[in-house]
Amino acid sequence: MWYAIEGHDGQDVLTRRLEARQAHLARLLELRDAGRLLVAGPCPAVDAEDPGSAGFSGSIVIAEFESLEAARAWADADPYVAAGVYVRVDVRPFRRVLP
């Protein structure tokens, strides 16, 4: 089943986000290569493609997992969690309709 994972950034964490980015992306690439990633990306903190020093308000990942527990475990192991980028992570089932 698909699951939506939304990480919410804390205040002033852009430096930590940038430091943990490579490890975070490596995990996403593993999902992609396994055919389990629908979409992933950050949410700019301002209405701009490149938010600059404003940074990001969080990230969204929609991926396929065996269960809600497996999706939560994957989310909990994210390098952004370990680095203190995310102050909260929401994981919920997602039903793909389009495309």
mmCIF file of N, CA and C in Angstrom:
data_model
loop_
_atom_site.group_PDB
_atom_site.id
_atom_site.type_symbol
_atom_site.label_atom_id
_atom_site.label_comp_id
_atom_site.label_asym_id
_atom_site.label_seq_id
_atom_site.Cartn_x
_atom_site.Cartn_y
_atom_site.Cartn_z
ATOM 1 N N MET A 1 0.841 -1.170 0.000
ATOM 2 C CA MET A 1 0.000 0.000 0.000
ATOM 3 C C MET A 1 0.890 1.239 0.000
ATOM 4 N N TRP A 2 0.330 2.323 -0.514
ATOM 5 C CA TRP A 2 1.040 3.600 -0.524
ATOM 6 C C TRP A 2 0.852 4.313 0.818
ATOM 7 N N TYR A 3 1.891 5.065 1.216
ATOM 8 C CA TYR A 3 1.836 5.848 2.444
ATOM 9 C C TYR A 3 2.419 7.226 2.183
ATOM 10 N N ALA A 4 1.760 8.235 2.752
ATOM 11 C CA ALA A 4 2.244 9.612 2.680
ATOM 12 C C ALA A 4 3.022 9.893 3.956
ATOM 13 N N ILE A 5 4.234 10.353 3.782
ATOM 14 C CA ILE A 5 5.102 10.690 4.904
ATOM 15 C C ILE A 5 5.408 12.177 4.795
ATOM 16 N N GLU A 6 5.038 12.922 5.825
ATOM 17 C CA GLU A 6 5.288 14.360 5.810
ATOM 18 C C GLU A 6 6.134 14.735 7.017
ATOM 19 N N GLY A 7 7.349 15.197 6.728
ATOM 20 C CA GLY A 7 8.236 15.675 7.773
ATOM 21 C C GLY A 7 8.105 17.181 7.897
ATOM 22 N N HIS A 8 8.035 17.668 9.117
ATOM 23 C CA HIS A 8 7.877 19.098 9.379
ATOM 24 C C HIS A 8 9.175 19.639 9.972
ATOM 25 N N ASP A 9 9.793 20.594 9.281
ATOM 26 C CA ASP A 9 11.053 21.169 9.734
ATOM 27 C C ASP A 9 10.864 22.034 10.974
ATOM 28 N N GLY A 10 11.888 22.043 11.820
ATOM 29 C CA GLY A 10 11.930 22.959 12.945
ATOM 30 C C GLY A 10 12.393 24.331 12.489
ATOM 31 N N GLN A 11 12.614 25.207 13.428
ATOM 32 C CA GLN A 11 13.087 26.559 13.128
ATOM 33 C C GLN A 11 14.601 26.546 12.918
ATOM 34 N N ASP A 12 15.041 27.299 11.951
ATOM 35 C CA ASP A 12 16.482 27.511 11.717
ATOM 36 C C ASP A 12 17.266 26.210 11.572
ATOM 37 N N VAL A 13 16.779 25.298 10.742
ATOM 38 C CA VAL A 13 17.442 23.998 10.567
ATOM 39 C C VAL A 13 18.045 23.828 9.173
ATOM 40 N N LEU A 14 18.115 24.897 8.385
ATOM 41 C CA LEU A 14 18.599 24.767 7.014
ATOM 42 C C LEU A 14 20.006 24.176 6.958
ATOM 43 N N THR A 15 20.893 24.599 7.831
ATOM 44 C CA THR A 15 22.259 24.067 7.827
ATOM 45 C C THR A 15 22.254 22.572 8.113
ATOM 46 N N ARG A 16 21.479 22.141 9.099
ATOM 47 C CA ARG A 16 21.391 20.707 9.417
ATOM 48 C C ARG A 16 20.772 19.936 8.259
ATOM 49 N N ARG A 17 19.773 20.526 7.611
ATOM 50 C CA ARG A 17 19.130 19.894 6.452
ATOM 51 C C ARG A 17 20.155 19.657 5.351
ATOM 52 N N LEU A 18 20.945 20.678 5.052
ATOM 53 C CA LEU A 18 21.941 20.563 3.988
ATOM 54 C C LEU A 18 23.009 19.526 4.331
ATOM 55 N N GLU A 19 23.394 19.450 5.600
ATOM 56 C CA GLU A 19 24.404 18.478 6.026
ATOM 57 C C GLU A 19 23.901 17.044 5.906
ATOM 58 N N ALA A 20 22.618 16.806 6.157
ATOM 59 C CA ALA A 20 22.060 15.452 6.127
ATOM 60 C C ALA A 20 21.458 15.082 4.773
ATOM 61 N N ARG A 21 21.469 16.008 3.824
ATOM 62 C CA ARG A 21 20.762 15.823 2.557
ATOM 63 C C ARG A 21 21.228 14.599 1.775
ATOM 64 N N GLN A 22 22.523 14.386 1.661
ATOM 65 C CA GLN A 22 23.023 13.264 0.855
ATOM 66 C C GLN A 22 22.525 11.924 1.395
ATOM 67 N N ALA A 23 22.565 11.751 2.701
ATOM 68 C CA ALA A 23 22.097 10.499 3.300
ATOM 69 C C ALA A 23 20.585 10.352 3.127
ATOM 70 N N HIS A 24 19.865 11.457 3.248
ATOM 71 C CA HIS A 24 18.415 11.444 3.048
ATOM 72 C C HIS A 24 18.079 11.041 1.609
ATOM 73 N N LEU A 25 18.753 11.643 0.646
ATOM 74 C CA LEU A 25 18.515 11.325 -0.760
ATOM 75 C C LEU A 25 18.883 9.886 -1.101
ATOM 76 N N ALA A 26 19.926 9.364 -0.484
ATOM 77 C CA ALA A 26 20.338 7.982 -0.756
ATOM 78 C C ALA A 26 19.214 7.001 -0.418
ATOM 79 N N ARG A 27 18.511 7.243 0.676
ATOM 80 C CA ARG A 27 17.390 6.366 1.048
ATOM 81 C C ARG A 27 16.242 6.486 0.049
ATOM 82 N N LEU A 28 16.004 7.695 -0.434
ATOM 83 C CA LEU A 28 14.946 7.887 -1.428
ATOM 84 C C LEU A 28 15.302 7.196 -2.739
ATOM 85 N N LEU A 29 16.561 7.248 -3.116
ATOM 86 C CA LEU A 29 16.997 6.576 -4.339
ATOM 87 C C LEU A 29 16.818 5.058 -4.224
ATOM 88 N N GLU A 30 17.030 4.514 -3.038
ATOM 89 C CA GLU A 30 16.790 3.084 -2.828
ATOM 90 C C GLU A 30 15.322 2.735 -3.071
ATOM 91 N N LEU A 31 14.412 3.574 -2.554
ATOM 92 C CA LEU A 31 12.982 3.356 -2.806
ATOM 93 C C LEU A 31 12.671 3.461 -4.293
ATOM 94 N N ARG A 32 13.232 4.483 -4.931
ATOM 95 C CA ARG A 32 12.996 4.669 -6.369
ATOM 96 C C ARG A 32 13.485 3.465 -7.159
ATOM 97 N N ASP A 33 14.689 3.014 -6.863
ATOM 98 C CA ASP A 33 15.270 1.893 -7.604
ATOM 99 C C ASP A 33 14.499 0.598 -7.394
ATOM 100 N N ALA A 34 13.803 0.501 -6.267
ATOM 101 C CA ALA A 34 12.981 -0.677 -5.989
ATOM 102 C C ALA A 34 11.571 -0.530 -6.562
ATOM 103 N N GLY A 35 11.298 0.598 -7.231
ATOM 104 C CA GLY A 35 9.990 0.830 -7.823
ATOM 105 C C GLY A 35 8.918 1.166 -6.803
ATOM 106 N N ARG A 36 9.326 1.665 -5.625
ATOM 107 C CA ARG A 36 8.388 1.915 -4.538
ATOM 108 C C ARG A 36 8.158 3.398 -4.244
ATOM 109 N N LEU A 37 8.747 4.286 -5.019
ATOM 110 C CA LEU A 37 8.622 5.720 -4.766
ATOM 111 C C LEU A 37 7.699 6.359 -5.790
ATOM 112 N N LEU A 38 6.650 7.004 -5.331
ATOM 113 C CA LEU A 38 5.737 7.722 -6.213
ATOM 114 C C LEU A 38 6.225 9.152 -6.419
ATOM 115 N N VAL A 39 6.531 9.832 -5.320
ATOM 116 C CA VAL A 39 6.997 11.221 -5.400
ATOM 117 C C VAL A 39 7.695 11.576 -4.095
ATOM 118 N N ALA A 40 8.638 12.497 -4.186
ATOM 119 C CA ALA A 40 9.318 12.986 -2.984
ATOM 120 C C ALA A 40 9.864 14.368 -3.272
ATOM 121 N N GLY A 41 9.825 15.211 -2.268
ATOM 122 C CA GLY A 41 10.417 16.530 -2.426
ATOM 123 C C GLY A 41 10.164 17.427 -1.232
ATOM 124 N N PRO A 42 10.929 18.526 -1.175
ATOM 125 C CA PRO A 42 10.790 19.473 -0.078
ATOM 126 C C PRO A 42 9.697 20.503 -0.357
ATOM 127 N N CYS A 43 9.221 21.119 0.711
ATOM 128 C CA CYS A 43 8.232 22.196 0.629
ATOM 129 C C CYS A 43 8.932 23.500 0.991
ATOM 130 N N PRO A 44 9.160 24.391 0.007
ATOM 131 C CA PRO A 44 9.808 25.661 0.325
ATOM 132 C C PRO A 44 9.015 26.451 1.368
ATOM 133 N N ALA A 45 9.727 27.141 2.241
ATOM 134 C CA ALA A 45 9.092 27.932 3.297
ATOM 135 C C ALA A 45 8.451 29.207 2.758
ATOM 136 N N VAL A 46 8.829 29.590 1.547
ATOM 137 C CA VAL A 46 8.255 30.764 0.884
ATOM 138 C C VAL A 46 7.812 30.354 -0.511
ATOM 139 N N ASP A 47 7.026 31.172 -1.139
ATOM 140 C CA ASP A 47 6.483 30.868 -2.463
ATOM 141 C C ASP A 47 7.536 31.115 -3.538
ATOM 142 N N ALA A 48 8.496 30.198 -3.614
ATOM 143 C CA ALA A 48 9.586 30.322 -4.580
ATOM 144 C C ALA A 48 10.172 28.942 -4.842
ATOM 145 N N GLU A 49 10.585 28.695 -6.057
ATOM 146 C CA GLU A 49 11.226 27.426 -6.405
ATOM 147 C C GLU A 49 12.488 27.224 -5.562
ATOM 148 N N ASP A 50 13.280 28.286 -5.433
ATOM 149 C CA ASP A 50 14.481 28.258 -4.595
ATOM 150 C C ASP A 50 14.261 29.224 -3.439
ATOM 151 N N PRO A 51 14.001 28.703 -2.237
ATOM 152 C CA PRO A 51 13.676 29.581 -1.123
ATOM 153 C C PRO A 51 14.875 30.285 -0.503
ATOM 154 N N GLY A 52 16.080 29.966 -0.967
ATOM 155 C CA GLY A 52 17.264 30.606 -0.417
ATOM 156 C C GLY A 52 17.367 30.394 1.080
ATOM 157 N N SER A 53 17.719 31.444 1.797
ATOM 158 C CA SER A 53 17.932 31.323 3.237
ATOM 159 C C SER A 53 16.639 31.089 4.017
ATOM 160 N N ALA A 54 15.468 31.261 3.379
ATOM 161 C CA ALA A 54 14.198 30.976 4.063
ATOM 162 C C ALA A 54 14.066 29.482 4.345
ATOM 163 N N GLY A 55 14.733 28.666 3.536
ATOM 164 C CA GLY A 55 14.724 27.230 3.757
ATOM 165 C C GLY A 55 13.405 26.562 3.416
ATOM 166 N N PHE A 56 13.101 25.520 4.140
ATOM 167 C CA PHE A 56 11.951 24.672 3.836
ATOM 168 C C PHE A 56 11.090 24.479 5.078
ATOM 169 N N SER A 57 9.805 24.242 4.846
ATOM 170 C CA SER A 57 8.901 23.975 5.966
ATOM 171 C C SER A 57 8.802 22.475 6.244
ATOM 172 N N GLY A 58 9.315 21.665 5.335
ATOM 173 C CA GLY A 58 9.288 20.220 5.501
ATOM 174 C C GLY A 58 9.445 19.505 4.184
ATOM 175 N N SER A 59 9.062 18.245 4.167
ATOM 176 C CA SER A 59 9.179 17.415 2.969
ATOM 177 C C SER A 59 8.008 16.447 2.908
ATOM 178 N N ILE A 60 7.729 15.992 1.695
ATOM 179 C CA ILE A 60 6.680 15.000 1.486
ATOM 180 C C ILE A 60 7.264 13.833 0.686
ATOM 181 N N VAL A 61 6.958 12.625 1.138
ATOM 182 C CA VAL A 61 7.347 11.401 0.445
ATOM 183 C C VAL A 61 6.093 10.545 0.342
ATOM 184 N N ILE A 62 5.821 10.049 -0.843
ATOM 185 C CA ILE A 62 4.749 9.063 -1.011
ATOM 186 C C ILE A 62 5.404 7.820 -1.599
ATOM 187 N N ALA A 63 5.345 6.747 -0.818
ATOM 188 C CA ALA A 63 6.045 5.524 -1.206
ATOM 189 C C ALA A 63 5.244 4.304 -0.770
ATOM 190 N N GLU A 64 5.623 3.172 -1.323
ATOM 191 C CA GLU A 64 4.943 1.907 -1.041
ATOM 192 C C GLU A 64 5.686 1.136 0.044
ATOM 193 N N PHE A 65 4.923 0.673 1.039
ATOM 194 C CA PHE A 65 5.478 -0.130 2.129
ATOM 195 C C PHE A 65 4.534 -1.291 2.410
ATOM 196 N N GLU A 66 5.020 -2.299 3.129
ATOM 197 C CA GLU A 66 4.224 -3.481 3.462
ATOM 198 C C GLU A 66 3.097 -3.154 4.432
ATOM 199 N N SER A 67 3.328 -2.144 5.286
ATOM 200 C CA SER A 67 2.354 -1.832 6.321
ATOM 201 C C SER A 67 2.602 -0.417 6.837
ATOM 202 N N LEU A 68 1.643 0.069 7.597
ATOM 203 C CA LEU A 68 1.800 1.379 8.241
ATOM 204 C C LEU A 68 2.986 1.351 9.197
ATOM 205 N N GLU A 69 3.159 0.264 9.905
ATOM 206 C CA GLU A 69 4.285 0.142 10.833
ATOM 207 C C GLU A 69 5.616 0.202 10.095
ATOM 208 N N ALA A 70 5.695 -0.440 8.933
ATOM 209 C CA ALA A 70 6.927 -0.411 8.138
ATOM 210 C C ALA A 70 7.199 0.998 7.620
ATOM 211 N N ALA A 71 6.157 1.701 7.216
ATOM 212 C CA ALA A 71 6.326 3.079 6.745
ATOM 213 C C ALA A 71 6.794 3.976 7.882
ATOM 214 N N ARG A 72 6.219 3.789 9.070
ATOM 215 C CA ARG A 72 6.638 4.586 10.231
ATOM 216 C C ARG A 72 8.080 4.292 10.606
ATOM 217 N N ALA A 73 8.458 3.031 10.575
ATOM 218 C CA ALA A 73 9.838 2.660 10.906
ATOM 219 C C ALA A 73 10.812 3.284 9.920
ATOM 220 N N TRP A 74 10.457 3.262 8.625
ATOM 221 C CA TRP A 74 11.312 3.871 7.608
ATOM 222 C C TRP A 74 11.433 5.370 7.873
ATOM 223 N N ALA A 75 10.317 6.022 8.161
ATOM 224 C CA ALA A 75 10.315 7.462 8.416
ATOM 225 C C ALA A 75 11.131 7.803 9.661
ATOM 226 N N ASP A 76 11.006 7.003 10.699
ATOM 227 C CA ASP A 76 11.736 7.253 11.945
ATOM 228 C C ASP A 76 13.247 7.145 11.768
ATOM 229 N N ALA A 77 13.687 6.365 10.775
ATOM 230 C CA ALA A 77 15.112 6.169 10.525
ATOM 231 C C ALA A 77 15.693 7.190 9.555
ATOM 232 N N ASP A 78 14.909 8.174 9.162
ATOM 233 C CA ASP A 78 15.382 9.177 8.198
ATOM 234 C C ASP A 78 16.517 10.010 8.790
ATOM 235 N N PRO A 79 17.555 10.275 8.021
ATOM 236 C CA PRO A 79 18.649 11.116 8.504
ATOM 237 C C PRO A 79 18.206 12.513 8.939
ATOM 238 N N TYR A 80 17.125 13.021 8.370
ATOM 239 C CA TYR A 80 16.627 14.326 8.814
ATOM 240 C C TYR A 80 16.077 14.253 10.234
ATOM 241 N N VAL A 81 15.550 13.104 10.627
ATOM 242 C CA VAL A 81 15.095 12.915 12.003
ATOM 243 C C VAL A 81 16.310 12.900 12.922
ATOM 244 N N ALA A 82 17.306 12.100 12.566
ATOM 245 C CA ALA A 82 18.517 11.980 13.385
ATOM 246 C C ALA A 82 19.248 13.315 13.526
ATOM 247 N N ALA A 83 19.200 14.136 12.481
ATOM 248 C CA ALA A 83 19.902 15.428 12.494
ATOM 249 C C ALA A 83 19.099 16.525 13.180
ATOM 250 N N GLY A 84 17.862 16.215 13.570
ATOM 251 C CA GLY A 84 17.038 17.221 14.222
ATOM 252 C C GLY A 84 16.408 18.217 13.273
ATOM 253 N N VAL A 85 16.329 17.867 11.990
ATOM 254 C CA VAL A 85 15.673 18.735 11.005
ATOM 255 C C VAL A 85 14.168 18.698 11.213
ATOM 256 N N TYR A 86 13.634 17.485 11.274
ATOM 257 C CA TYR A 86 12.191 17.324 11.459
ATOM 258 C C TYR A 86 11.844 17.382 12.948
ATOM 259 N N VAL A 87 10.855 18.178 13.276
ATOM 260 C CA VAL A 87 10.346 18.214 14.648
ATOM 261 C C VAL A 87 9.123 17.312 14.791
ATOM 262 N N ARG A 88 8.530 16.949 13.658
ATOM 263 C CA ARG A 88 7.373 16.053 13.654
ATOM 264 C C ARG A 88 7.304 15.349 12.311
ATOM 265 N N VAL A 89 6.915 14.087 12.327
ATOM 266 C CA VAL A 89 6.729 13.325 11.097
ATOM 267 C C VAL A 89 5.366 12.650 11.161
ATOM 268 N N ASP A 90 4.530 12.925 10.168
ATOM 269 C CA ASP A 90 3.223 12.298 10.053
ATOM 270 C C ASP A 90 3.284 11.219 8.979
ATOM 271 N N VAL A 91 2.726 10.058 9.287
ATOM 272 C CA VAL A 91 2.677 8.950 8.334
ATOM 273 C C VAL A 91 1.231 8.465 8.280
ATOM 274 N N ARG A 92 0.689 8.412 7.069
ATOM 275 C CA ARG A 92 -0.696 7.958 6.925
ATOM 276 C C ARG A 92 -0.875 7.239 5.592
ATOM 277 N N PRO A 93 -1.854 6.345 5.532
ATOM 278 C CA PRO A 93 -2.124 5.645 4.280
ATOM 279 C C PRO A 93 -2.517 6.645 3.185
ATOM 280 N N PHE A 94 -2.171 6.285 1.960
ATOM 281 C CA PHE A 94 -2.466 7.117 0.803
ATOM 282 C C PHE A 94 -3.079 6.244 -0.275
ATOM 283 N N ARG A 95 -4.174 6.705 -0.836
ATOM 284 C CA ARG A 95 -4.824 5.955 -1.923
ATOM 285 C C ARG A 95 -4.598 6.704 -3.216
ATOM 286 N N ARG A 96 -3.798 6.126 -4.085
ATOM 287 C CA ARG A 96 -3.489 6.730 -5.375
ATOM 288 C C ARG A 96 -4.696 6.595 -6.308
ATOM 289 N N VAL A 97 -5.122 7.721 -6.878
ATOM 290 C CA VAL A 97 -6.234 7.719 -7.841
ATOM 291 C C VAL A 97 -5.725 8.163 -9.207
ATOM 292 N N LEU A 98 -5.030 9.278 -9.277
ATOM 293 C CA LEU A 98 -4.498 9.804 -10.539
ATOM 294 C C LEU A 98 -3.038 10.174 -10.372
ATOM 295 N N PRO A 99 -2.222 10.167 -11.333
ATOM 296 C CA PRO A 99 -2.452 9.550 -12.633
ATOM 297 C C PRO A 99 -2.375 8.054 -12.549
#
